[in-house]
Amino acid sequence: MLMLEPLFACNLACEGCGRIREYAAMAHRQMPLEECLHAARECDAPVVSVCGGEPLLYRDLDRLVSGLLLQKRFIYLCTNGLLIPRWLDRLPRTKRLVWNVHLDGMETTHDAITGRPGTFREVTRAIRLAKEAGMRVTTNTTIYASMDMHEVIVLMEYLTELGVDGMLLSPAYSYECLQPATTSLPAAAGAVPFTPEGCAAKENDCATPLAPVEQRTKDTAIAREQSLFLTRSQVAEKFQSIKTELRRFRLINSPLYLDFLMGLRDLPCAAWASPTRNVCGWKSPCYLITDGHFATFREWQEKTPWQRLGPGRDPRCENCLVHYGFETGAVFAAQKSLRDSLSLAIWQFGR
Ligand code: SF4
């Protein structure tokens, strides 16, 4: 899966979101359309997750979607959902396009995390509209340290009533920029090192400056946000507490990845199977950690030091259970075991 981030600007400033903070200096820049389409051709991943930032703020979104569909990609539009009504009539109804809407709890919780009262109502209204318009809609819910797991079940029951096509649960992951002390490795040879002031990639001459996002005071936000994230054992405890209930819902998480989240099995990190491309280039090593950016996909693939990454190898990976790294790891693990392959096949065809 290609994680394509055509821009970093967002119309919200949610707690726990590292992107809008890590790349704040580049919030005004957007990748030109042709660069986005070229990135998809370059890595040739069957699935493109268009994220950011808020992708529905991307000026050429309709042309990007048609271009990716022409390339026969399967597209996930990862959005906070607020701008869905603006794009509903401008994007095609096809099974290859999925609106993946972020919802982090019921009304009080979600509005508190987004920092904007009324967000939950707006988003759930947008989901309803998208479903009525015949679109495919899935949701993505981040499980933070303070999350009451009973509320997660209530949320999933509500989303099932709304008719969503699938739900993803992911443990909150601490972006490197939200950790107290970052221990970045030197950028690999050929990569442009990353600094808080921005990447050294060329200025985007077709970028339209967007209104700066409203940001909470940085220090307070970082201190608060450090307390949002979970250790490996806390994640296991939270997911085990709802293990039996989860069977009732249309989960996007594979059974292998769920077992991994519950601490019942191990999986390898396969971050190399989910490259991230943004305005700075190919982000190395992965979606969460930024040591630098490469100009080409091939350089990213060949020069990122994969053997030095993953839990037990790099301290920054210690509590990482992110689905970009380990859901893909589940696919590779399944290839080595008939039982796991069967389990994945039953999950895949039983949905
Ligand atoms: S475990 Fe993999 S996905 Fe997670 S931070 Fe490390 S390299 Fe990135």
Coordinates of C-alpha atoms and ligand atoms in Angstrom, one line a residue:
M1 CA 0.0 0.0 0.0
L2 CA 1.3 3.5 -0.9
M3 CA 0.7 6.1 1.7
L4 CA 0.3 9.2 -0.4
E5 CA 0.3 12.5 1.4
P6 CA -0.4 15.2 -1.2
L7 CA -0.5 17.9 1.5
F8 CA -0.1 18.4 5.3
A9 CA -2.7 21.1 5.9
C10 CA -5.7 20.1 7.9
N11 CA -9.0 21.8 8.9
L12 CA -8.6 20.3 12.4
A13 CA -5.8 20.0 14.9
C14 CA -6.6 16.8 16.7
E15 CA -4.7 15.7 19.8
G16 CA -2.3 12.8 18.9
C17 CA -1.8 13.8 15.3
G18 CA 1.9 14.1 14.6
R19 CA 1.6 15.0 11.0
I20 CA 0.4 18.5 11.2
R21 CA 3.1 19.2 13.9
E22 CA 6.0 17.4 12.3
Y23 CA 5.5 19.1 9.0
A24 CA 4.0 22.4 10.2
A25 CA 6.6 24.4 8.2
M26 CA 5.2 22.8 5.0
A27 CA 1.5 23.2 5.6
H28 CA 1.2 25.5 2.7
R29 CA 2.6 23.1 0.1
Q30 CA 0.8 20.6 -2.0
M31 CA 2.3 18.0 -4.3
P32 CA 1.5 18.7 -8.0
L33 CA -1.0 16.3 -9.4
E34 CA 1.5 14.8 -11.9
E35 CA 3.9 14.1 -9.1
C36 CA 1.2 12.2 -7.1
L37 CA 0.4 10.1 -10.2
H38 CA 4.0 9.5 -10.9
A39 CA 4.6 8.3 -7.3
A40 CA 1.8 5.7 -7.7
R41 CA 3.3 4.5 -11.0
E42 CA 6.8 4.5 -9.5
C43 CA 6.0 2.1 -6.6
D44 CA 3.1 0.4 -8.4
A45 CA 1.3 -0.6 -5.2
P46 CA -2.2 -1.9 -5.9
V47 CA -3.7 0.1 -3.0
V48 CA -3.2 3.9 -2.5
S49 CA -4.1 5.4 0.8
V50 CA -4.5 9.1 0.2
C51 CA -3.9 10.8 3.5
G52 CA -2.1 13.8 4.8
G53 CA -3.1 16.3 6.3
E54 CA -6.7 16.4 5.1
P55 CA -6.8 15.0 1.5
L56 CA -10.2 16.6 0.9
L57 CA -8.4 20.0 1.0
Y58 CA -6.3 18.9 -1.9
R59 CA -7.2 21.1 -4.8
D60 CA -6.9 18.4 -7.5
L61 CA -8.6 15.6 -5.6
D62 CA -11.1 14.7 -8.3
R63 CA -8.3 14.5 -11.0
L64 CA -6.1 12.6 -8.6
V65 CA -8.9 10.0 -8.0
S66 CA -9.6 9.6 -11.7
G67 CA -5.9 9.3 -12.5
L68 CA -5.4 6.6 -9.9
L69 CA -8.5 4.8 -11.0
L70 CA -7.2 4.9 -14.6
Q71 CA -4.1 3.2 -13.2
K72 CA -6.4 0.5 -11.8
R73 CA -5.5 1.4 -8.1
F74 CA -7.8 0.7 -5.2
I75 CA -8.1 4.0 -3.3
Y76 CA -8.6 4.8 0.4
L77 CA -9.4 8.4 1.1
C78 CA -8.4 8.9 4.7
T79 CA -10.4 11.9 5.9
N80 CA -11.8 13.5 9.0
G81 CA -15.1 13.6 7.1
L82 CA -16.0 17.2 7.5
L83 CA -15.6 18.0 3.8
I84 CA -17.3 14.9 2.4
P85 CA -20.5 16.8 1.3
R86 CA -18.3 19.2 -0.8
W87 CA -16.9 16.3 -2.8
L88 CA -19.8 13.8 -2.9
D89 CA -21.0 14.8 -6.4
R90 CA -17.5 15.2 -7.8
L91 CA -16.1 11.8 -7.1
P92 CA -17.1 8.6 -8.8
R93 CA -19.2 5.8 -7.2
T94 CA -17.0 2.7 -7.6
K95 CA -16.0 -0.2 -5.4
R96 CA -12.4 0.9 -6.0
L97 CA -12.9 4.1 -4.0
V98 CA -13.4 3.9 -0.2
W99 CA -14.0 6.9 2.1
N100 CA -12.1 6.0 5.2
V101 CA -13.4 8.3 7.9
H102 CA -11.6 9.0 11.2
L103 CA -13.9 8.8 14.3
D104 CA -12.2 8.4 17.7
G105 CA -15.2 7.9 20.0
M106 CA -18.8 8.9 20.6
E107 CA -19.8 12.6 20.6
T108 CA -18.1 13.9 23.8
T109 CA -14.8 12.0 23.2
H110 CA -14.5 12.7 19.5
D111 CA -15.3 16.4 19.9
A112 CA -12.7 16.7 22.7
I113 CA -10.0 15.0 20.6
T114 CA -10.7 17.1 17.6
G115 CA -10.9 20.2 19.8
R116 CA -14.1 21.4 18.0
P117 CA -17.6 20.9 19.3
G118 CA -20.1 19.6 16.7
T119 CA -17.5 17.5 14.8
F120 CA -19.0 14.2 15.7
R121 CA -22.5 15.3 14.4
E122 CA -21.1 16.7 11.2
V123 CA -19.0 13.6 10.5
T124 CA -21.8 11.1 11.2
R125 CA -24.1 13.2 9.0
A126 CA -21.5 13.1 6.2
I127 CA -21.2 9.3 6.6
R128 CA -25.0 9.0 6.3
L129 CA -24.9 11.2 3.1
A130 CA -22.1 9.2 1.6
K131 CA -23.9 5.9 2.2
E132 CA -27.1 7.2 0.8
A133 CA -25.1 8.3 -2.3
G134 CA -24.0 4.7 -2.8
M135 CA -20.4 5.3 -1.7
R136 CA -18.2 2.7 0.2
V137 CA -17.4 4.0 3.7
T138 CA -15.1 2.5 6.3
T139 CA -14.0 4.1 9.6
N140 CA -10.7 4.3 11.5
T141 CA -10.8 4.6 15.2
T142 CA -7.6 5.3 17.2
I143 CA -7.5 3.7 20.7
Y144 CA -5.8 6.1 23.1
A145 CA -4.7 5.4 26.6
S146 CA -7.7 7.1 28.2
M147 CA -10.2 5.3 25.9
D148 CA -13.0 3.4 27.6
M149 CA -13.3 0.2 25.6
H150 CA -17.0 -0.1 26.3
E151 CA -17.4 3.2 24.4
V152 CA -15.6 1.6 21.5
I153 CA -18.2 -1.1 21.4
V154 CA -21.0 1.5 21.5
L155 CA -19.4 3.4 18.7
M156 CA -19.1 0.3 16.6
E157 CA -22.7 -0.6 17.2
Y158 CA -23.7 3.0 16.1
L159 CA -21.4 2.8 13.0
T160 CA -23.0 -0.6 12.1
E161 CA -26.5 1.1 12.2
L162 CA -25.1 3.8 9.9
G163 CA -24.3 1.0 7.5
V164 CA -20.5 1.5 7.2
D165 CA -18.7 -1.2 5.2
G166 CA -15.9 -1.9 7.7
M167 CA -14.2 -0.6 10.8
L168 CA -10.5 -0.4 11.6
L169 CA -9.2 -0.1 15.2
S170 CA -5.7 1.1 15.6
P171 CA -3.7 1.6 18.8
A172 CA -2.6 5.2 19.2
Y173 CA 0.9 5.5 17.8
S174 CA 3.4 8.0 19.0
Y175 CA 4.8 9.9 16.1
E176 CA 8.5 10.5 16.6
C177 CA 7.9 14.3 16.8
L178 CA 5.6 13.7 19.8
Q179 CA 8.2 11.8 21.8
P180 CA 10.2 13.5 24.5
A181 CA 13.6 12.7 23.1
T182 CA 14.0 11.8 19.6
T183 CA 16.9 9.5 18.6
S184 CA 16.9 9.9 14.9
L185 CA 19.5 8.0 13.0
P186 CA 21.7 9.9 10.5
A187 CA 19.9 9.9 7.2
A188 CA 20.9 7.1 4.9
A189 CA 23.3 8.0 2.0
G190 CA 21.3 9.8 -0.7
A191 CA 18.4 10.9 1.6
V192 CA 17.7 14.5 2.3
P193 CA 17.9 14.9 6.1
F194 CA 14.8 16.1 7.8
T195 CA 14.7 19.1 10.0
P196 CA 11.8 20.9 11.8
E197 CA 12.2 23.8 9.4
G198 CA 11.3 21.5 6.5
C199 CA 12.7 19.3 3.8
A200 CA 15.1 20.6 1.3
A201 CA 13.0 19.4 -1.6
K202 CA 12.3 22.0 -4.3
E203 CA 9.6 24.5 -3.6
N204 CA 6.2 23.5 -5.1
D205 CA 5.5 26.2 -7.6
C206 CA 1.8 25.4 -8.0
A207 CA 1.1 25.3 -4.2
T208 CA -1.7 27.6 -3.0
P209 CA -1.1 28.8 0.5
L210 CA -3.8 27.5 2.8
A211 CA -5.0 29.2 6.0
P212 CA -2.7 28.1 8.8
V213 CA -4.3 25.5 11.1
E214 CA -5.3 26.6 14.5
Q215 CA -2.7 25.0 16.8
R216 CA -2.8 24.6 20.5
T217 CA 0.2 25.9 22.5
K218 CA 2.9 23.5 21.4
D219 CA 4.5 22.6 24.7
T220 CA 1.2 21.9 26.4
A221 CA 0.0 19.9 23.5
I222 CA 3.1 17.7 23.4
A223 CA 3.0 17.1 27.2
R224 CA -0.7 16.1 27.0
E225 CA -0.2 14.0 23.9
Q226 CA 2.6 12.0 25.4
S227 CA 0.1 10.7 27.9
L228 CA -2.3 9.5 25.1
F229 CA -0.1 6.7 23.9
L230 CA 0.0 3.1 25.0
T231 CA 2.8 0.6 25.7
R232 CA 2.6 -2.8 24.1
S233 CA 1.1 -4.5 27.2
Q234 CA -1.5 -1.7 27.6
V235 CA -2.6 -2.3 24.0
A236 CA -2.9 -6.0 24.7
E237 CA -4.9 -5.4 27.8
K238 CA -7.3 -3.1 26.1
F239 CA -7.9 -5.3 23.0
Q240 CA -8.2 -8.5 25.2
S241 CA -11.0 -6.8 27.2
I242 CA -13.2 -6.6 24.1
K243 CA -12.1 -9.8 22.4
T244 CA -15.4 -11.7 22.4
E245 CA -17.4 -8.6 21.5
L246 CA -15.3 -7.8 18.4
R247 CA -16.7 -10.9 16.6
R248 CA -20.0 -9.1 16.1
F249 CA -18.5 -6.4 13.9
R250 CA -17.2 -6.0 10.3
L251 CA -13.6 -5.4 11.2
I252 CA -11.0 -4.4 8.7
N253 CA -8.2 -5.6 11.0
S254 CA -7.2 -9.1 10.0
P255 CA -7.5 -11.9 12.6
L256 CA -3.7 -12.2 12.7
Y257 CA -3.2 -8.6 13.3
L258 CA -5.9 -8.6 16.1
D259 CA -4.0 -11.5 17.8
F260 CA -0.9 -9.5 17.6
L261 CA -2.6 -6.5 19.2
M262 CA -3.8 -8.7 22.0
G263 CA -0.3 -9.9 22.6
L264 CA -1.2 -13.5 21.5
R265 CA 1.4 -13.7 18.7
D266 CA 4.3 -11.9 17.2
L267 CA 4.5 -10.4 13.8
P268 CA 7.4 -8.9 11.8
C269 CA 7.4 -5.2 10.9
A270 CA 7.0 -5.0 7.1
A271 CA 7.2 -1.2 6.8
W272 CA 9.0 -1.7 3.5
A273 CA 5.6 -2.8 2.1
S274 CA 3.9 0.5 2.9
P275 CA 6.0 3.4 1.5
T276 CA 5.1 6.9 2.4
R277 CA 5.4 9.7 -0.3
N278 CA 4.9 13.3 0.6
V279 CA 5.9 16.8 -0.5
C280 CA 9.4 16.1 0.7
G281 CA 9.9 12.9 -1.2
W282 CA 9.9 9.2 -0.1
K283 CA 9.9 9.3 3.6
S284 CA 12.5 7.1 5.2
P285 CA 12.3 4.8 7.1
C286 CA 8.5 4.6 7.6
Y287 CA 5.2 6.4 8.1
L288 CA 6.1 7.2 11.8
I289 CA 9.8 7.8 11.8
T290 CA 11.5 10.4 9.7
D291 CA 15.3 10.2 9.2
G292 CA 15.2 11.7 5.8
H293 CA 13.5 11.7 2.3
F294 CA 14.6 10.1 -0.9
A295 CA 14.0 11.5 -4.4
T296 CA 13.0 8.1 -5.9
F297 CA 11.1 5.0 -4.7
R298 CA 14.0 2.8 -5.7
E299 CA 16.5 4.7 -3.6
W300 CA 14.1 4.6 -0.6
Q301 CA 13.7 0.8 -1.1
E302 CA 17.3 0.1 -1.5
K303 CA 18.9 2.5 0.9
T304 CA 16.7 2.5 3.9
P305 CA 18.5 0.3 6.5
W306 CA 15.6 -2.2 7.0
Q307 CA 17.8 -4.7 9.0
R308 CA 18.2 -2.0 11.7
L309 CA 14.5 -1.4 12.2
G310 CA 11.7 -3.0 14.2
P311 CA 11.1 -3.8 17.9
G312 CA 14.3 -5.0 19.5
R313 CA 16.4 -3.3 17.0
D314 CA 15.5 0.4 17.0
P315 CA 14.3 1.9 20.4
R316 CA 11.9 4.1 18.5
C317 CA 10.0 1.0 17.3
E318 CA 9.6 -0.5 20.8
N319 CA 5.9 0.3 21.3
C320 CA 4.9 0.4 17.7
L321 CA 2.1 -1.9 16.6
V322 CA 0.9 0.3 13.7
H323 CA -1.1 -1.4 11.1
Y324 CA 0.9 0.0 8.2
G325 CA 3.9 -2.0 9.5
F326 CA 2.3 -5.1 11.0
E327 CA -0.9 -5.7 9.0
T328 CA 1.4 -6.2 6.0
G329 CA 3.6 -8.3 8.3
A330 CA 0.6 -10.5 8.9
V331 CA 0.3 -11.3 5.2
F332 CA 3.9 -12.4 5.0
A333 CA 3.6 -14.4 8.2
A334 CA 0.5 -16.2 6.7
Q335 CA 2.6 -17.4 3.8
K336 CA 4.7 -19.5 6.2
S337 CA 1.8 -21.3 7.9
L338 CA -1.2 -23.2 6.4
R339 CA -3.3 -22.4 9.5
D340 CA -2.6 -18.7 9.3
S341 CA -3.3 -18.7 5.5
L342 CA -6.6 -20.4 6.1
S343 CA -7.5 -17.9 8.9
L344 CA -6.8 -15.0 6.5
A345 CA -8.7 -16.6 3.7
I346 CA -11.8 -17.2 5.9
W347 CA -11.7 -13.6 7.1
Q348 CA -11.2 -12.3 3.6
F349 CA -14.0 -14.2 1.9
G350 CA -16.4 -14.1 4.9
R351 CA -16.7 -10.3 4.8
Ligands
SF4_1 S1 8.2 -1.0 13.9 FE1 8.2 -0.6 11.7 S2 6.4 0.7 11.3 FE2 6.9 0.8 13.5 S3 8.2 2.6 13.8 FE3 9.5 0.8 13.5 S4 10.0 0.7 11.3 FE4 8.2 2.1 11.6

